[in-house]
Amino acid sequence: MTNPNPSHKALVPFVSVANMMNLVHHIGLEPMLRGLADEIERDFRRWELFDKTPRVASHSDVGVIELMPTSDGEAYGFKYVNGHPKNTSEGLQTVTAFGLLADVYTGYPTLLTEMTLLTALRTAASSAMAAKFLAPKGATTMAMIGNGAQSEFQTMAMKAIIGLETVRLYDVDSAATEKAARNLHGMGVNVVSCTSAEESMEGAQIITTCTADKQCATILTDNMVGAGVHINAIGGDCPGKTELAPAILHRSDIFVEFPPQTRVEGEIQQLAEDHPVTELWQVINGSAKGRVSDKQITLFDSVGFAIEDFSALRYVKEHIKNTPFFQELDMLADPDDPRDLFGMLKRSK
Ligand code: NAD
């Protein structure tokens, strides 16, 4: 714990959606994705010192609302995030989020920020970081199945971090594929729009599944997946919400974020509780093996873990310094005499 600045100034920097977009444009999308991936990788290397807990999820028939806390002993962060697959049909986002960073020494918040965009960026950066360690060397083509809100971010992170050249898009809703193709036009990747999942996987060394449905769906069946590919499974991230046929899991070497959370939420909820998995942080720090052969199917069973959000929050806190991309929020009552909270109220009348 560091000794905090003893200043009584308790204004909290707040990054709005508009300012998050300003920040992304100011830094540049690809440099920011690389910066986030570096920050996440650094935190995965010091994984053991974090305070870790599976996220706290409140489920309903139509979705989930989750809190994702963690701390490295100096800073504490949490994200509020929802997942409501039915929302898009009502003109709303499936996933929205905001998050907070605080100083462990004082408990005072040090950042409040939108995290809907930041979640898309950090999820994409995490996927590409995992692919850097697990995908076949020189992978240049990715099948992108599910062309919703996350899909362009996933594609651009793979381009920025592992040099992806071609993305093959597929979605059950062709309007989503058209939207993604339009958005990715001129972004430096070849875009191929496909009309089936099978077609999207032709020649792909990486398969990303990023669909949203509150059920155990089968986006990939066993016969669709050939030897040697890397699967980046993003969409299965809740109890009863998966994307892959169990037979694929049995043929794959499976890499996860935090097993106690992934066993409940990830693709591996379909497997026995003791089915072997490797923790991604151990591959990153060299204590476990990643890809060991050309024939191996590697699967990153991503559900999203609090440390990735913590890394993203810290990145934003660092990068808004000396920019106009935040407002200062008066969200913390902080009387000059700490015991005179009532007096502060009385005098304000
Ligand atoms: P979205 O609703 O914007 O997009 C989902 C897309 O999937 C839609 O276009 C839909 O038509 C398509 N789809 C549904 N079923 C399909 C099928 N059988 N085949 C092909 N396409 C299909 O959602 P989003 O914000 O892009 O999120 C996608 C998923 O990723 C969600 O399930 C979300 O919970 C998950 N997610 C995971 C993480 C993580 O860290 N792992 C982070 C963010 C989001």
PDB file of N, CA and C in Angstrom, residues 184-231:
ATOM      1  N   LEU A 184     -15.849  -2.825 -41.123  1.00  0.00           N
ATOM      2  CA  LEU A 184     -14.448  -3.270 -41.259  1.00  0.00           C
ATOM      3  C   LEU A 184     -13.847  -2.850 -42.597  1.00  0.00           C
ATOM      4  N   HIS A 185     -14.696  -2.304 -43.471  1.00  0.00           N
ATOM      5  CA  HIS A 185     -14.193  -1.847 -44.775  1.00  0.00           C
ATOM      6  C   HIS A 185     -13.161  -0.724 -44.551  1.00  0.00           C
ATOM      7  N   GLY A 186     -12.020  -0.846 -45.194  1.00  0.00           N
ATOM      8  CA  GLY A 186     -11.003   0.207 -45.093  1.00  0.00           C
ATOM      9  C   GLY A 186     -10.200   0.153 -43.805  1.00  0.00           C
ATOM     10  N   MET A 187     -10.356  -0.912 -43.021  1.00  0.00           N
ATOM     11  CA  MET A 187      -9.634  -1.001 -41.741  1.00  0.00           C
ATOM     12  C   MET A 187      -8.379  -1.863 -41.861  1.00  0.00           C
ATOM     13  N   GLY A 188      -8.048  -2.291 -43.079  1.00  0.00           N
ATOM     14  CA  GLY A 188      -6.782  -3.019 -43.265  1.00  0.00           C
ATOM     15  C   GLY A 188      -6.891  -4.520 -43.147  1.00  0.00           C
ATOM     16  N   VAL A 189      -8.115  -5.056 -43.131  1.00  0.00           N
ATOM     17  CA  VAL A 189      -8.289  -6.523 -43.174  1.00  0.00           C
ATOM     18  C   VAL A 189      -9.159  -6.867 -44.382  1.00  0.00           C
ATOM     19  N   ASN A 190      -8.855  -8.005 -45.017  1.00  0.00           N
ATOM     20  CA  ASN A 190      -9.735  -8.499 -46.081  1.00  0.00           C
ATOM     21  C   ASN A 190     -10.971  -9.078 -45.415  1.00  0.00           C
ATOM     22  N   VAL A 191     -12.128  -8.700 -45.928  1.00  0.00           N
ATOM     23  CA  VAL A 191     -13.377  -9.154 -45.310  1.00  0.00           C
ATOM     24  C   VAL A 191     -14.126 -10.031 -46.301  1.00  0.00           C
ATOM     25  N   VAL A 192     -14.461 -11.251 -45.863  1.00  0.00           N
ATOM     26  CA  VAL A 192     -15.249 -12.168 -46.704  1.00  0.00           C
ATOM     27  C   VAL A 192     -16.543 -12.458 -45.959  1.00  0.00           C
ATOM     28  N   SER A 193     -17.680 -12.140 -46.566  1.00  0.00           N
ATOM     29  CA  SER A 193     -18.977 -12.425 -45.929  1.00  0.00           C
ATOM     30  C   SER A 193     -19.439 -13.805 -46.357  1.00  0.00           C
ATOM     31  N   CYS A 194     -19.860 -14.619 -45.400  1.00  0.00           N
ATOM     32  CA  CYS A 194     -20.226 -16.009 -45.688  1.00  0.00           C
ATOM     33  C   CYS A 194     -21.685 -16.244 -45.319  1.00  0.00           C
ATOM     34  N   THR A 195     -22.243 -17.323 -45.879  1.00  0.00           N
ATOM     35  CA  THR A 195     -23.661 -17.594 -45.623  1.00  0.00           C
ATOM     36  C   THR A 195     -23.873 -18.828 -44.739  1.00  0.00           C
ATOM     37  N   SER A 196     -22.780 -19.440 -44.280  1.00  0.00           N
ATOM     38  CA  SER A 196     -22.920 -20.525 -43.290  1.00  0.00           C
ATOM     39  C   SER A 196     -21.672 -20.530 -42.416  1.00  0.00           C
ATOM     40  N   ALA A 197     -21.816 -21.150 -41.243  1.00  0.00           N
ATOM     41  CA  ALA A 197     -20.664 -21.256 -40.340  1.00  0.00           C
ATOM     42  C   ALA A 197     -19.563 -22.078 -41.008  1.00  0.00           C
ATOM     43  N   GLU A 198     -19.966 -23.150 -41.703  1.00  0.00           N
ATOM     44  CA  GLU A 198     -18.984 -24.016 -42.384  1.00  0.00           C
ATOM     45  C   GLU A 198     -18.171 -23.202 -43.388  1.00  0.00           C
ATOM     46  N   GLU A 199     -18.866 -22.390 -44.191  1.00  0.00           N
ATOM     47  CA  GLU A 199     -18.176 -21.579 -45.201  1.00  0.00           C
ATOM     48  C   GLU A 199     -17.189 -20.610 -44.537  1.00  0.00           C
ATOM     49  N   SER A 200     -17.608 -20.041 -43.401  1.00  0.00           N
ATOM     50  CA  SER A 200     -16.730 -19.052 -42.748  1.00  0.00           C
ATOM     51  C   SER A 200     -15.434 -19.699 -42.259  1.00  0.00           C
ATOM     52  N   MET A 201     -15.472 -21.005 -42.015  1.00  0.00           N
ATOM     53  CA  MET A 201     -14.302 -21.669 -41.444  1.00  0.00           C
ATOM     54  C   MET A 201     -13.314 -22.175 -42.488  1.00  0.00           C
ATOM     55  N   GLU A 202     -13.656 -22.035 -43.762  1.00  0.00           N
ATOM     56  CA  GLU A 202     -12.746 -22.525 -44.817  1.00  0.00           C
ATOM     57  C   GLU A 202     -11.411 -21.767 -44.757  1.00  0.00           C
ATOM     58  N   GLY A 203     -10.334 -22.500 -44.566  1.00  0.00           N
ATOM     59  CA  GLY A 203      -8.989 -21.896 -44.558  1.00  0.00           C
ATOM     60  C   GLY A 203      -8.673 -21.093 -43.313  1.00  0.00           C
ATOM     61  N   ALA A 204      -9.553 -21.129 -42.286  1.00  0.00           N
ATOM     62  CA  ALA A 204      -9.301 -20.323 -41.078  1.00  0.00           C
ATOM     63  C   ALA A 204      -8.451 -21.106 -40.077  1.00  0.00           C
ATOM     64  N   GLN A 205      -7.423 -20.447 -39.545  1.00  0.00           N
ATOM     65  CA  GLN A 205      -6.609 -21.073 -38.486  1.00  0.00           C
ATOM     66  C   GLN A 205      -7.162 -20.706 -37.106  1.00  0.00           C
ATOM     67  N   ILE A 206      -7.957 -19.639 -37.072  1.00  0.00           N
ATOM     68  CA  ILE A 206      -8.587 -19.219 -35.807  1.00  0.00           C
ATOM     69  C   ILE A 206     -10.102 -19.164 -36.037  1.00  0.00           C
ATOM     70  N   ILE A 207     -10.850 -19.720 -35.089  1.00  0.00           N
ATOM     71  CA  ILE A 207     -12.313 -19.650 -35.160  1.00  0.00           C
ATOM     72  C   ILE A 207     -12.790 -18.920 -33.918  1.00  0.00           C
ATOM     73  N   THR A 208     -13.413 -17.772 -34.114  1.00  0.00           N
ATOM     74  CA  THR A 208     -13.989 -17.058 -32.975  1.00  0.00           C
ATOM     75  C   THR A 208     -15.493 -17.239 -32.992  1.00  0.00           C
ATOM     76  N   THR A 209     -16.030 -17.718 -31.861  1.00  0.00           N
ATOM     77  CA  THR A 209     -17.491 -17.779 -31.730  1.00  0.00           C
ATOM     78  C   THR A 209     -17.894 -16.689 -30.754  1.00  0.00           C
ATOM     79  N   CYS A 210     -18.782 -15.821 -31.192  1.00  0.00           N
ATOM     80  CA  CYS A 210     -19.171 -14.675 -30.354  1.00  0.00           C
ATOM     81  C   CYS A 210     -20.652 -14.393 -30.569  1.00  0.00           C
ATOM     82  N   THR A 211     -21.462 -15.410 -30.270  1.00  0.00           N
ATOM     83  CA  THR A 211     -22.902 -15.298 -30.464  1.00  0.00           C
ATOM     84  C   THR A 211     -23.563 -15.068 -29.108  1.00  0.00           C
ATOM     85  N   ALA A 212     -24.806 -14.648 -29.146  1.00  0.00           N
ATOM     86  CA  ALA A 212     -25.538 -14.406 -27.905  1.00  0.00           C
ATOM     87  C   ALA A 212     -26.881 -15.103 -27.967  1.00  0.00           C
ATOM     88  N   ASP A 213     -27.093 -16.019 -27.068  1.00  0.00           N
ATOM     89  CA  ASP A 213     -28.355 -16.729 -26.983  1.00  0.00           C
ATOM     90  C   ASP A 213     -28.399 -17.307 -25.576  1.00  0.00           C
ATOM     91  N   LYS A 214     -29.517 -17.141 -24.879  1.00  0.00           N
ATOM     92  CA  LYS A 214     -29.528 -17.639 -23.503  1.00  0.00           C
ATOM     93  C   LYS A 214     -29.909 -19.125 -23.497  1.00  0.00           C
ATOM     94  N   GLN A 215     -29.060 -19.937 -24.089  1.00  0.00           N
ATOM     95  CA  GLN A 215     -29.291 -21.379 -24.128  1.00  0.00           C
ATOM     96  C   GLN A 215     -27.975 -22.086 -24.469  1.00  0.00           C
ATOM     97  N   CYS A 216     -27.984 -23.415 -24.330  1.00  0.00           N
ATOM     98  CA  CYS A 216     -26.831 -24.183 -24.789  1.00  0.00           C
ATOM     99  C   CYS A 216     -26.996 -24.365 -26.296  1.00  0.00           C
ATOM    100  N   ALA A 217     -26.389 -23.503 -27.066  1.00  0.00           N
ATOM    101  CA  ALA A 217     -26.491 -23.558 -28.525  1.00  0.00           C
ATOM    102  C   ALA A 217     -25.349 -24.428 -29.051  1.00  0.00           C
ATOM    103  N   THR A 218     -25.439 -24.838 -30.289  1.00  0.00           N
ATOM    104  CA  THR A 218     -24.325 -25.557 -30.903  1.00  0.00           C
ATOM    105  C   THR A 218     -23.931 -24.801 -32.156  1.00  0.00           C
ATOM    106  N   ILE A 219     -23.055 -23.832 -31.953  1.00  0.00           N
ATOM    107  CA  ILE A 219     -22.596 -23.005 -33.071  1.00  0.00           C
ATOM    108  C   ILE A 219     -21.612 -23.819 -33.911  1.00  0.00           C
ATOM    109  N   LEU A 220     -20.777 -24.603 -33.200  1.00  0.00           N
ATOM    110  CA  LEU A 220     -19.831 -25.493 -33.886  1.00  0.00           C
ATOM    111  C   LEU A 220     -20.142 -26.930 -33.519  1.00  0.00           C
ATOM    112  N   THR A 221     -20.293 -27.786 -34.537  1.00  0.00           N
ATOM    113  CA  THR A 221     -20.416 -29.226 -34.279  1.00  0.00           C
ATOM    114  C   THR A 221     -19.037 -29.858 -34.494  1.00  0.00           C
ATOM    115  N   ASP A 222     -18.889 -31.068 -33.992  1.00  0.00           N
ATOM    116  CA  ASP A 222     -17.582 -31.720 -33.973  1.00  0.00           C
ATOM    117  C   ASP A 222     -16.961 -31.828 -35.370  1.00  0.00           C
ATOM    118  N   ASN A 223     -17.790 -32.223 -36.350  1.00  0.00           N
ATOM    119  CA  ASN A 223     -17.238 -32.467 -37.700  1.00  0.00           C
ATOM    120  C   ASN A 223     -16.771 -31.177 -38.390  1.00  0.00           C
ATOM    121  N   MET A 224     -17.162 -30.009 -37.845  1.00  0.00           N
ATOM    122  CA  MET A 224     -16.765 -28.746 -38.488  1.00  0.00           C
ATOM    123  C   MET A 224     -15.329 -28.333 -38.146  1.00  0.00           C
ATOM    124  N   VAL A 225     -14.785 -28.924 -37.076  1.00  0.00           N
ATOM    125  CA  VAL A 225     -13.505 -28.421 -36.564  1.00  0.00           C
ATOM    126  C   VAL A 225     -12.360 -29.370 -36.919  1.00  0.00           C
ATOM    127  N   GLY A 226     -11.448 -28.894 -37.743  1.00  0.00           N
ATOM    128  CA  GLY A 226     -10.315 -29.702 -38.169  1.00  0.00           C
ATOM    129  C   GLY A 226      -9.150 -29.594 -37.189  1.00  0.00           C
ATOM    130  N   ALA A 227      -8.149 -30.457 -37.356  1.00  0.00           N
ATOM    131  CA  ALA A 227      -6.975 -30.434 -36.479  1.00  0.00           C
ATOM    132  C   ALA A 227      -6.201 -29.128 -36.652  1.00  0.00           C
ATOM    133  N   GLY A 228      -5.546 -28.716 -35.585  1.00  0.00           N
ATOM    134  CA  GLY A 228      -4.588 -27.614 -35.663  1.00  0.00           C
ATOM    135  C   GLY A 228      -5.146 -26.217 -35.469  1.00  0.00           C
ATOM    136  N   VAL A 229      -6.474 -26.063 -35.356  1.00  0.00           N
ATOM    137  CA  VAL A 229      -7.030 -24.705 -35.253  1.00  0.00           C
ATOM    138  C   VAL A 229      -7.001 -24.209 -33.803  1.00  0.00           C
ATOM    139  N   HIS A 230      -7.146 -22.908 -33.682  1.00  0.00           N
ATOM    140  CA  HIS A 230      -7.337 -22.288 -32.368  1.00  0.00           C
ATOM    141  C   HIS A 230      -8.772 -21.765 -32.310  1.00  0.00           C
ATOM    142  N   ILE A 231      -9.501 -22.168 -31.268  1.00  0.00           N
ATOM    143  CA  ILE A 231     -10.884 -21.681 -31.095  1.00  0.00           C
ATOM    144  C   ILE A 231     -10.900 -20.645 -29.977  1.00  0.00           C
TER     145      ILE A 231
END
